[in-house]
Amino acid sequence: MVFELLDERIRKVLRAKSIREPTGPQREAIPHILGGENLLLVAPTGIGKTEAAMLPIFHMLLRAEGKGIKCLYITPLRALNRDMLRRLEEFGNSFGVSVAVRHGDTPQSERSRQSRTAPDILITTPETLQVLFTGKRLREHLANVRWVVVDEIHELAGDERGAQLAIGLERLSVLAGEFQRVGLSATVGTVQEVANFLAGVGREVKVIHANVIKEMEITVQGPGVSEEDKDLAGTLQSDPQLIACMRRGKELIASHRSTLFFVNTRDTAEALAARYHVWDEGFPIGVHHGSLSKEIRVEMEDAFKKEELKGLICTSSLELGIDIGSVDFTIQYNSPRQVTRLVQRMGRAGHSVGEKSKGAIVASTPDEIAESLVITRRALSGELEESLVRERPLTVLANQLVAMAMSSEVRIEDAHAIAARSYPFRNLSRKEFDAVLEQLGKIGLLFVGQDAFRRSSRGMRYFYDNLSMIPDERTYRIRDSGSRGVVGSLDESFVVSFAEPYATFITRGRTWRIVEVREDELLVEQVREIGSIPSWVGEEIPVPFEVAQEVGRLRRLKDLRRYPGEEDAGSRLNEYLVKQESRHPMPSDELVTLDVGKRMAVLNACFGTRVNETISRMLSVLLSARLGESVSVHTDPYRIVIELPRNIPPSMIIDTLRSIRSEGAQSLVRLVMKTSSYLRWRFIYVAKKFGVVEKGADYRSVNFSRLVEIFENSPLFEEAIAMVLWEDLDLERTTAVLRRIENGEIRFEVGSLSPIGRAGLEHSREMIMPQRADHSILVALRNRLEDETIHLTCLNCSNQWRTKPRDAPKRIACPRCGGVMIAALFPFNKENVKLLRKKNPTEEEGKEIQRIYKNANLVREHGKKALLALSGRGVGPDTAARVLSGFYENEDEFLRDILSAEMNYARTKRFWD
């Protein structure tokens, strides 16, 4: 047995923990690690990967001589570090191996102690590794490193943090000599690419892709809306469909012991948590995300472990292998957007070896249901997204050249060799390298000589300001005025645009009122109401091209048998598709449809987030050039919404799209990018990482045009272009789509605004209406009002019939007697018409009779328009009369007044509740 290869002291600890048999991955990995091989282990969550890596390293540590750090354990998250410290200390303390953690939250006293007496194993992050190279003692300790473990390696391989780590490991190999490398991951789509990233150039890596299938039981649910949900929506200032999903989530949490409730963004986490607390203050649910303070996050984790909380709403902050107790169920609100994310998140339930992972996706709309079904099928089939490593990110190269010079002068030849040994920079030419080095010299971060370079005082400041490659925005602390404790942080963009005394916002799942705005913090107090939801940088998760294409194929074939959806989800999706096909063509993987409205068009295209974004940018520029006026666009994975300055023939849009040739797409995209907001954001990020712009500078105050003018033909500008192409757009797949259009494999059809096109205008993922609703929101409002079921009652003959404002004629009369005094009532008050026959009504009943007659007068005078106004939530006859008496230049203003009335009703109802 594999465990027999390990030191007796280790086997003793394993027996004490009742671990008798190795798991499959442990059985495969341990001999190779003991044999000194570099290794990438890919295995499901909760299958013992950490022990597979660390048990053989503990074995070799017990035989290793000398002092200093012998093993580095690198993770992408501080929270994972804390958890790993506890787990490894349990082993280390048993046989005298010291373990410590070092990251941004580590107290100075602990850092000093580590410098004096280094631990055998140091758990850290890629950013803190950079600092370890700077101190004389720390460098001496690092010289003893023999093993490096990179946990959750998939989180690092594809981004700039990973490229920074890759060069960092090559720098470490110069300092310590060659060491053994071990990578761990549960979700890797392209295994060899990640193995190459781990190894660098010229090293072999053994790949173990464990054949242990961790059973997952995932269903997709799409709860319908009840009358109770509609009533509660007013109280919670939200959409009834969201309330239906919250109700289903609450039921699932109540029926399990410990549930993680995953959402895709921090603002969604806050919106849900706040509404649960207003709905039911006693409901044991918490919230956890990266913008909460460390103290709050630890408090939430501990309360969840102790089962004081039955549910914990969280983002990717708890997606990775952090131990947060015995989770027996996982909920994902709406589609997770990517297969790898679903696998990671669902794997958190049944985290122990041999346990089945059980969970559900609770989806709010038919689009969300379809996407969730596709992602779930792909997850259960093991069809993960590709794991790709970006080549030559020059911001990282600039950062690492300054970092190399922090401790001593560096030979230029050596620096190029170190960078080129890392996998992301394997194709780095000397010309490109020299251009970056020359740029750093011009900026003043380095003194560059003939054969060597050294740091400047400005370079030292730059280094400590730019340890992390994560895009930064200035943040403000949130401080509780009562306890004086820090609650969390807010990004500058939210504070500048929103924060003022007495304004309310949500964080930690609670609402806070701003008492005072200070230079770097907000002083707040807690209140019991619904506030505004903060915004944070870098939230949206792109939907891959392959997922969007399968959603299109699902629409075309309408065969749900392969997909694990519950009956409510299947019926809602089928209803949506039947409604689409009854009057409109069905957009799919082979058909793009163009829905045309008034000064607006929706291109329904199942190409995913980045391809649609790429196409939309080119289309916008070309249409603007043809019309001589600005054309704005916004996209989602299934649509490109085009807002036009005037009505144009649909053929102009399709012809313009067809005019984009696949062979010319790259040059057109580069031309388009020069005026895009993407380039502005990325260029200023690059400028900060090159030290051209100070870290704390407000990007809105930066003269972007002047920067471009100065650096247009420099490595900075080329890096910004490359970042947009990698992070925001998808030129490769867009070119393939354009080629399919040219070959006739993708067809076009034109029609009026369809249910699928309309869904793109409804902003279904927003939790609260914006302060000023734009046209697309008002279109969505009108569609909702037109679909309300109304019970019309003739006050002359008492005839009752049902209709919807959409189907009603302009002037309304009774089909039985021809009467025109028709009251528009709803399921909750339709029985009140009986009061008209009552001989001696009470005072309250008399008031209700008056309201019914006022209602009927409005319908007689305004017809269908009155039905729209009365369909607003909480809009009674008095409010409707005020709205209907206004003079409106256009329908948007009329709808905006109805929306305002709905919001006033919601606020009043909340106050009295």
CSV table of N, CA and C in Angstrom, one decimal, residues 576-697:
chain,number,residue,atom,x,y,z
A,576,TYR,N,-41.8,29.4,-23.3
A,576,TYR,CA,-41.0,30.6,-23.9
A,576,TYR,C,-40.7,30.3,-25.4
A,577,LEU,N,-40.2,29.0,-25.7
A,577,LEU,CA,-39.9,28.7,-27.1
A,577,LEU,C,-41.1,28.6,-28.0
A,578,VAL,N,-42.2,28.0,-27.4
A,578,VAL,CA,-43.5,27.9,-28.2
A,578,VAL,C,-44.0,29.3,-28.5
A,579,LYS,N,-43.9,30.2,-27.5
A,579,LYS,CA,-44.4,31.6,-27.7
A,579,LYS,C,-43.6,32.3,-28.8
A,580,GLN,N,-42.3,32.0,-28.8
A,580,GLN,CA,-41.4,32.6,-29.9
A,580,GLN,C,-41.7,32.0,-31.2
A,581,GLU,N,-41.9,30.7,-31.3
A,581,GLU,CA,-42.1,30.1,-32.6
A,581,GLU,C,-43.5,30.3,-33.2
A,582,SER,N,-44.4,30.7,-32.3
A,582,SER,CA,-45.8,30.9,-32.8
A,582,SER,C,-45.9,32.1,-33.8
A,583,ARG,N,-45.1,33.1,-33.7
A,583,ARG,CA,-45.1,34.2,-34.5
A,583,ARG,C,-43.8,34.7,-35.1
A,584,HIS,N,-42.7,34.1,-34.6
A,584,HIS,CA,-41.4,34.6,-35.0
A,584,HIS,C,-40.4,33.5,-35.3
A,585,PRO,N,-39.4,33.8,-36.1
A,585,PRO,CA,-38.4,32.7,-36.3
A,585,PRO,C,-37.6,32.5,-35.0
A,586,MET,N,-37.0,31.3,-34.9
A,586,MET,CA,-36.3,30.9,-33.7
A,586,MET,C,-34.8,31.1,-33.9
A,587,PRO,N,-34.2,32.1,-33.2
A,587,PRO,CA,-32.7,32.2,-33.3
A,587,PRO,C,-32.0,31.0,-32.7
A,588,SER,N,-31.0,30.5,-33.4
A,588,SER,CA,-30.3,29.3,-32.9
A,588,SER,C,-28.9,29.3,-33.3
A,589,ASP,N,-28.2,28.2,-33.2
A,589,ASP,CA,-26.8,28.1,-33.6
A,589,ASP,C,-26.6,28.3,-35.1
A,590,GLU,N,-27.7,28.1,-35.9
A,590,GLU,CA,-27.5,28.3,-37.3
A,590,GLU,C,-28.3,29.5,-37.9
A,591,LEU,N,-29.1,30.1,-37.1
A,591,LEU,CA,-29.9,31.2,-37.5
A,591,LEU,C,-29.8,32.4,-36.6
A,592,VAL,N,-29.5,33.6,-37.3
A,592,VAL,CA,-29.4,34.9,-36.6
A,592,VAL,C,-30.7,35.6,-37.0
A,593,THR,N,-31.5,36.1,-36.0
A,593,THR,CA,-32.7,36.8,-36.3
A,593,THR,C,-32.5,38.3,-36.0
A,594,LEU,N,-33.1,39.2,-36.7
A,594,LEU,CA,-33.1,40.6,-36.5
A,594,LEU,C,-34.5,41.1,-36.1
A,595,ASP,N,-34.7,41.5,-34.9
A,595,ASP,CA,-36.0,42.0,-34.5
A,595,ASP,C,-35.9,43.5,-34.6
A,596,VAL,N,-36.9,44.1,-35.3
A,596,VAL,CA,-36.9,45.5,-35.5
A,596,VAL,C,-38.0,46.2,-34.8
A,597,GLY,N,-37.6,47.3,-34.1
A,597,GLY,CA,-38.6,48.1,-33.4
A,597,GLY,C,-38.4,49.6,-33.7
A,598,LYS,N,-39.0,50.4,-32.9
A,598,LYS,CA,-38.9,51.9,-33.2
A,598,LYS,C,-37.5,52.4,-32.8
A,599,ARG,N,-36.7,52.8,-33.7
A,599,ARG,CA,-35.3,53.3,-33.5
A,599,ARG,C,-34.5,52.3,-32.7
A,600,MET,N,-34.8,51.1,-32.9
A,600,MET,CA,-34.1,50.1,-32.2
A,600,MET,C,-34.1,48.7,-32.9
A,601,ALA,N,-33.1,47.9,-32.8
A,601,ALA,CA,-33.1,46.6,-33.4
A,601,ALA,C,-32.4,45.6,-32.4
A,602,VAL,N,-32.8,44.4,-32.4
A,602,VAL,CA,-32.1,43.4,-31.6
A,602,VAL,C,-31.6,42.3,-32.5
A,603,LEU,N,-30.3,42.1,-32.6
A,603,LEU,CA,-29.7,41.0,-33.4
A,603,LEU,C,-29.6,39.8,-32.4
A,604,ASN,N,-30.4,38.8,-32.6
A,604,ASN,CA,-30.4,37.6,-31.7
A,604,ASN,C,-29.4,36.6,-32.3
A,605,ALA,N,-28.2,36.5,-31.6
A,605,ALA,CA,-27.1,35.7,-32.1
A,605,ALA,C,-26.5,34.9,-30.9
A,606,CYS,N,-26.5,33.6,-31.1
A,606,CYS,CA,-26.0,32.7,-30.0
A,606,CYS,C,-24.5,32.5,-30.1
A,607,PHE,N,-23.7,33.5,-29.9
A,607,PHE,CA,-22.3,33.5,-30.0
A,607,PHE,C,-21.5,33.7,-28.7
A,608,GLY,N,-22.2,33.9,-27.6
A,608,GLY,CA,-21.5,34.1,-26.4
A,608,GLY,C,-21.1,35.5,-26.1
A,609,THR,N,-20.6,35.8,-24.9
A,609,THR,CA,-20.3,37.2,-24.5
A,609,THR,C,-19.3,37.9,-25.4
A,610,ARG,N,-18.1,37.3,-25.6
A,610,ARG,CA,-17.0,38.0,-26.2
A,610,ARG,C,-17.2,38.1,-27.7
A,611,VAL,N,-17.7,37.1,-28.4
A,611,VAL,CA,-17.9,37.2,-29.8
A,611,VAL,C,-19.0,38.3,-30.1
A,612,ASN,N,-20.1,38.3,-29.4
A,612,ASN,CA,-21.1,39.3,-29.6
A,612,ASN,C,-20.6,40.7,-29.3
A,613,GLU,N,-19.7,40.8,-28.3
A,613,GLU,CA,-19.1,42.1,-28.0
A,613,GLU,C,-18.2,42.5,-29.2
A,614,THR,N,-17.4,41.6,-29.7
A,614,THR,CA,-16.5,41.9,-30.8
A,614,THR,C,-17.4,42.4,-32.1
A,615,ILE,N,-18.4,41.6,-32.4
A,615,ILE,CA,-19.2,41.9,-33.6
A,615,ILE,C,-19.9,43.3,-33.4
A,616,SER,N,-20.4,43.5,-32.1
A,616,SER,CA,-21.2,44.7,-31.9
A,616,SER,C,-20.3,46.0,-32.1
A,617,ARG,N,-19.0,45.9,-31.6
A,617,ARG,CA,-18.1,47.0,-31.8
A,617,ARG,C,-17.9,47.4,-33.2
A,618,MET,N,-17.7,46.4,-34.1
A,618,MET,CA,-17.4,46.6,-35.5
A,618,MET,C,-18.7,47.1,-36.1
A,619,LEU,N,-19.8,46.5,-35.8
A,619,LEU,CA,-21.1,46.9,-36.4
A,619,LEU,C,-21.5,48.3,-36.0
A,620,SER,N,-21.3,48.7,-34.8
A,620,SER,CA,-21.6,50.1,-34.3
A,620,SER,C,-20.8,51.1,-35.1
A,621,VAL,N,-19.5,50.9,-35.3
A,621,VAL,CA,-18.7,51.9,-36.0
A,621,VAL,C,-19.1,52.0,-37.5
A,622,LEU,N,-19.3,50.8,-38.1
A,622,LEU,CA,-19.7,50.8,-39.5
A,622,LEU,C,-21.1,51.5,-39.7
A,623,LEU,N,-22.0,51.2,-38.9
A,623,LEU,CA,-23.4,51.8,-39.0
A,623,LEU,C,-23.3,53.3,-38.8
A,624,SER,N,-22.5,53.7,-37.8
A,624,SER,CA,-22.4,55.1,-37.5
A,624,SER,C,-21.8,55.8,-38.7
A,625,ALA,N,-20.8,55.2,-39.3
A,625,ALA,CA,-20.2,55.8,-40.5
A,625,ALA,C,-21.2,55.9,-41.7
A,626,ARG,N,-22.1,54.9,-41.8
A,626,ARG,CA,-23.1,55.0,-42.9
A,626,ARG,C,-24.2,56.0,-42.6
A,627,LEU,N,-24.6,56.1,-41.4
A,627,LEU,CA,-25.7,57.0,-41.0
A,627,LEU,C,-25.2,58.4,-40.7
A,628,GLY,N,-24.0,58.6,-40.4
A,628,GLY,CA,-23.5,59.9,-40.1
A,628,GLY,C,-23.9,60.4,-38.7
A,629,GLU,N,-24.4,59.4,-37.9
A,629,GLU,CA,-24.8,59.7,-36.5
A,629,GLU,C,-24.4,58.5,-35.6
A,630,SER,N,-24.4,58.8,-34.3
A,630,SER,CA,-23.9,57.8,-33.4
A,630,SER,C,-24.9,56.6,-33.2
A,631,VAL,N,-24.4,55.4,-33.2
A,631,VAL,CA,-25.2,54.2,-33.0
A,631,VAL,C,-24.6,53.5,-31.8
A,632,SER,N,-25.5,53.4,-30.7
A,632,SER,CA,-25.0,52.7,-29.5
A,632,SER,C,-25.4,51.3,-29.5
A,633,VAL,N,-24.6,50.4,-28.9
A,633,VAL,CA,-24.9,49.0,-28.8
A,633,VAL,C,-24.7,48.5,-27.4
A,634,HIS,N,-25.4,47.5,-26.9
A,634,HIS,CA,-25.0,46.8,-25.8
A,634,HIS,C,-25.4,45.3,-26.0
A,635,THR,N,-24.7,44.4,-25.3
A,635,THR,CA,-24.8,43.0,-25.7
A,635,THR,C,-25.0,42.1,-24.5
A,636,ASP,N,-25.5,40.9,-24.7
A,636,ASP,CA,-25.4,39.8,-23.8
A,636,ASP,C,-25.0,38.6,-24.6
A,637,PRO,N,-24.9,37.4,-24.0
A,637,PRO,CA,-24.4,36.3,-24.7
A,637,PRO,C,-25.2,35.9,-25.9
A,638,TYR,N,-26.5,36.3,-26.0
A,638,TYR,CA,-27.4,35.9,-27.0
A,638,TYR,C,-28.0,37.0,-27.9
A,639,ARG,N,-27.5,38.2,-27.7
A,639,ARG,CA,-28.1,39.4,-28.4
A,639,ARG,C,-27.1,40.5,-28.5
A,640,ILE,N,-27.4,41.3,-29.6
A,640,ILE,CA,-26.7,42.6,-29.7
A,640,ILE,C,-27.9,43.6,-29.9
A,641,VAL,N,-28.0,44.4,-28.9
A,641,VAL,CA,-29.1,45.4,-28.9
A,641,VAL,C,-28.6,46.7,-29.5
A,642,ILE,N,-29.2,47.2,-30.6
A,642,ILE,CA,-28.7,48.3,-31.4
A,642,ILE,C,-29.7,49.5,-31.2
A,643,GLU,N,-29.3,50.6,-30.6
A,643,GLU,CA,-30.1,51.8,-30.5
A,643,GLU,C,-29.8,52.8,-31.6
A,644,LEU,N,-30.7,53.1,-32.4
A,644,LEU,CA,-30.5,53.8,-33.6
A,644,LEU,C,-31.0,55.3,-33.5
A,645,PRO,N,-30.4,56.2,-34.2
A,645,PRO,CA,-30.8,57.6,-34.2
A,645,PRO,C,-32.1,57.8,-34.9
A,646,ARG,N,-32.4,56.9,-35.8
A,646,ARG,CA,-33.7,57.0,-36.6
A,646,ARG,C,-34.0,55.6,-37.1
A,647,ASN,N,-35.2,55.4,-37.6
A,647,ASN,CA,-35.6,54.2,-38.2
A,647,ASN,C,-34.8,54.0,-39.5
A,648,ILE,N,-34.3,52.8,-39.7
A,648,ILE,CA,-33.6,52.4,-40.9
A,648,ILE,C,-34.1,51.1,-41.5
A,649,PRO,N,-33.9,50.8,-42.8
A,649,PRO,CA,-34.3,49.5,-43.3
A,649,PRO,C,-33.5,48.4,-42.6
A,650,PRO,N,-34.1,47.3,-42.2
A,650,PRO,CA,-33.4,46.2,-41.6
A,650,PRO,C,-32.3,45.7,-42.5
A,651,SER,N,-32.5,45.7,-43.8
A,651,SER,CA,-31.4,45.2,-44.7
A,651,SER,C,-30.1,46.0,-44.5
A,652,MET,N,-30.2,47.2,-44.1
A,652,MET,CA,-28.9,48.0,-43.9
A,652,MET,C,-28.1,47.4,-42.8
A,653,ILE,N,-28.7,46.9,-41.7
A,653,ILE,CA,-28.0,46.3,-40.6
A,653,ILE,C,-27.4,45.0,-41.1
A,654,ILE,N,-28.2,44.1,-41.8
A,654,ILE,CA,-27.7,42.8,-42.2
A,654,ILE,C,-26.6,43.0,-43.2
A,655,ASP,N,-26.8,43.9,-44.2
A,655,ASP,CA,-25.8,44.2,-45.2
A,655,ASP,C,-24.5,44.7,-44.6
A,656,THR,N,-24.6,45.5,-43.6
A,656,THR,CA,-23.4,46.0,-42.9
A,656,THR,C,-22.6,44.9,-42.2
A,657,LEU,N,-23.4,44.0,-41.6
A,657,LEU,CA,-22.7,42.9,-40.9
A,657,LEU,C,-22.1,41.9,-41.9
A,658,ARG,N,-22.8,41.7,-43.0
A,658,ARG,CA,-22.2,40.8,-44.1
A,658,ARG,C,-21.0,41.5,-44.7
A,659,SER,N,-20.9,42.8,-44.7
A,659,SER,CA,-19.7,43.5,-45.3
A,659,SER,C,-18.4,43.3,-44.6
A,660,ILE,N,-18.5,42.8,-43.3
A,660,ILE,CA,-17.3,42.5,-42.5
A,660,ILE,C,-16.7,41.2,-43.0
A,661,ARG,N,-15.6,41.3,-43.6
A,661,ARG,CA,-14.9,40.1,-44.1
A,661,ARG,C,-14.1,39.4,-43.1
A,662,SER,N,-14.0,38.1,-43.1
A,662,SER,CA,-13.2,37.4,-42.0
A,662,SER,C,-11.8,37.8,-42.1
A,663,GLU,N,-11.2,38.0,-43.3
A,663,GLU,CA,-9.8,38.2,-43.4
A,663,GLU,C,-9.5,39.7,-43.0
A,664,GLY,N,-10.5,40.5,-42.9
A,664,GLY,CA,-10.2,41.9,-42.5
A,664,GLY,C,-10.6,42.2,-41.1
A,665,ALA,N,-11.1,41.2,-40.4
A,665,ALA,CA,-11.7,41.5,-39.0
A,665,ALA,C,-10.6,42.0,-38.1
A,666,GLN,N,-9.4,41.5,-38.1
A,666,GLN,CA,-8.3,41.9,-37.2
A,666,GLN,C,-8.0,43.4,-37.3
A,667,SER,N,-7.8,43.8,-38.6
A,667,SER,CA,-7.5,45.2,-38.8
A,667,SER,C,-8.6,46.2,-38.4
A,668,LEU,N,-9.9,45.7,-38.7
A,668,LEU,CA,-11.0,46.5,-38.3
A,668,LEU,C,-11.2,46.6,-36.8
A,669,VAL,N,-11.0,45.5,-36.1
A,669,VAL,CA,-11.1,45.5,-34.6
A,669,VAL,C,-10.0,46.5,-34.0
A,670,ARG,N,-8.8,46.4,-34.5
A,670,ARG,CA,-7.8,47.3,-34.0
A,670,ARG,C,-8.2,48.8,-34.2
A,671,LEU,N,-8.8,49.1,-35.4
A,671,LEU,CA,-9.2,50.4,-35.7
A,671,LEU,C,-10.3,50.8,-34.7
A,672,VAL,N,-11.3,49.9,-34.5
A,672,VAL,CA,-12.4,50.2,-33.6
A,672,VAL,C,-12.0,50.4,-32.2
A,673,MET,N,-11.0,49.7,-31.8
A,673,MET,CA,-10.5,49.8,-30.4
A,673,MET,C,-10.0,51.1,-30.0
A,674,LYS,N,-9.5,51.8,-30.9
A,674,LYS,CA,-8.8,53.1,-30.6
A,674,LYS,C,-9.8,54.1,-30.0
A,675,THR,N,-11.1,53.9,-30.2
A,675,THR,CA,-12.1,54.8,-29.7
A,675,THR,C,-13.0,54.2,-28.6
A,676,SER,N,-12.6,52.9,-28.2
A,676,SER,CA,-13.5,52.2,-27.3
A,676,SER,C,-13.2,52.5,-25.9
A,677,SER,N,-14.2,52.3,-25.0
A,677,SER,CA,-14.1,52.5,-23.6
A,677,SER,C,-13.2,51.4,-23.0
A,678,TYR,N,-13.2,50.2,-23.7
A,678,TYR,CA,-12.4,49.1,-23.3
A,678,TYR,C,-10.9,49.5,-23.3
A,679,LEU,N,-10.5,50.1,-24.4
A,679,LEU,CA,-9.1,50.5,-24.5
A,679,LEU,C,-8.7,51.5,-23.5
A,680,ARG,N,-9.6,52.5,-23.2
A,680,ARG,CA,-9.3,53.5,-22.2
A,680,ARG,C,-9.0,52.8,-20.9
A,681,TRP,N,-9.9,51.9,-20.5
A,681,TRP,CA,-9.8,51.3,-19.2
A,681,TRP,C,-8.5,50.4,-19.1
A,682,ARG,N,-8.3,49.6,-20.2
A,682,ARG,CA,-7.1,48.8,-20.2
A,682,ARG,C,-5.8,49.6,-20.3
A,683,PHE,N,-5.8,50.7,-21.1
A,683,PHE,CA,-4.6,51.5,-21.3
A,683,PHE,C,-4.2,52.1,-20.0
A,684,ILE,N,-5.2,52.6,-19.3
A,684,ILE,CA,-4.8,53.3,-18.0
A,684,ILE,C,-4.3,52.2,-17.0
A,685,TYR,N,-4.9,51.0,-17.0
A,685,TYR,CA,-4.4,49.9,-16.2
A,685,TYR,C,-2.9,49.6,-16.5
A,686,VAL,N,-2.6,49.5,-17.8
A,686,VAL,CA,-1.3,49.2,-18.3
A,686,VAL,C,-0.4,50.4,-17.9
A,687,ALA,N,-0.8,51.6,-18.1
A,687,ALA,CA,0.0,52.8,-17.7
A,687,ALA,C,0.3,52.8,-16.2
A,688,LYS,N,-0.6,52.3,-15.4
A,688,LYS,CA,-0.3,52.2,-14.0
A,688,LYS,C,0.7,51.1,-13.7
A,689,LYS,N,0.6,50.0,-14.4
A,689,LYS,CA,1.5,48.9,-14.2
A,689,LYS,C,2.9,49.1,-14.7
A,690,PHE,N,3.0,50.1,-15.7
A,690,PHE,CA,4.3,50.5,-16.2
A,690,PHE,C,4.8,51.7,-15.4
A,691,GLY,N,4.0,52.2,-14.4
A,691,GLY,CA,4.5,53.3,-13.6
A,691,GLY,C,4.4,54.7,-14.2
A,692,VAL,N,3.7,54.8,-15.4
A,692,VAL,CA,3.4,56.1,-16.0
A,692,VAL,C,2.4,56.9,-15.3
A,693,VAL,N,1.4,56.2,-14.8
A,693,VAL,CA,0.3,56.8,-14.0
A,693,VAL,C,0.4,56.3,-12.5
A,694,GLU,N,0.4,57.2,-11.5
A,694,GLU,CA,0.5,56.7,-10.1
A,694,GLU,C,-0.7,55.8,-9.8
A,695,LYS,N,-0.4,54.9,-8.9
A,695,LYS,CA,-1.4,53.9,-8.6
A,695,LYS,C,-2.7,54.5,-8.1
A,696,GLY,N,-2.7,55.5,-7.2
A,696,GLY,CA,-3.9,56.1,-6.7
A,696,GLY,C,-4.6,57.0,-7.5
A,697,ALA,N,-4.1,57.3,-8.8
A,697,ALA,CA,-4.7,58.3,-9.6
A,697,ALA,C,-6.1,57.9,-10.1
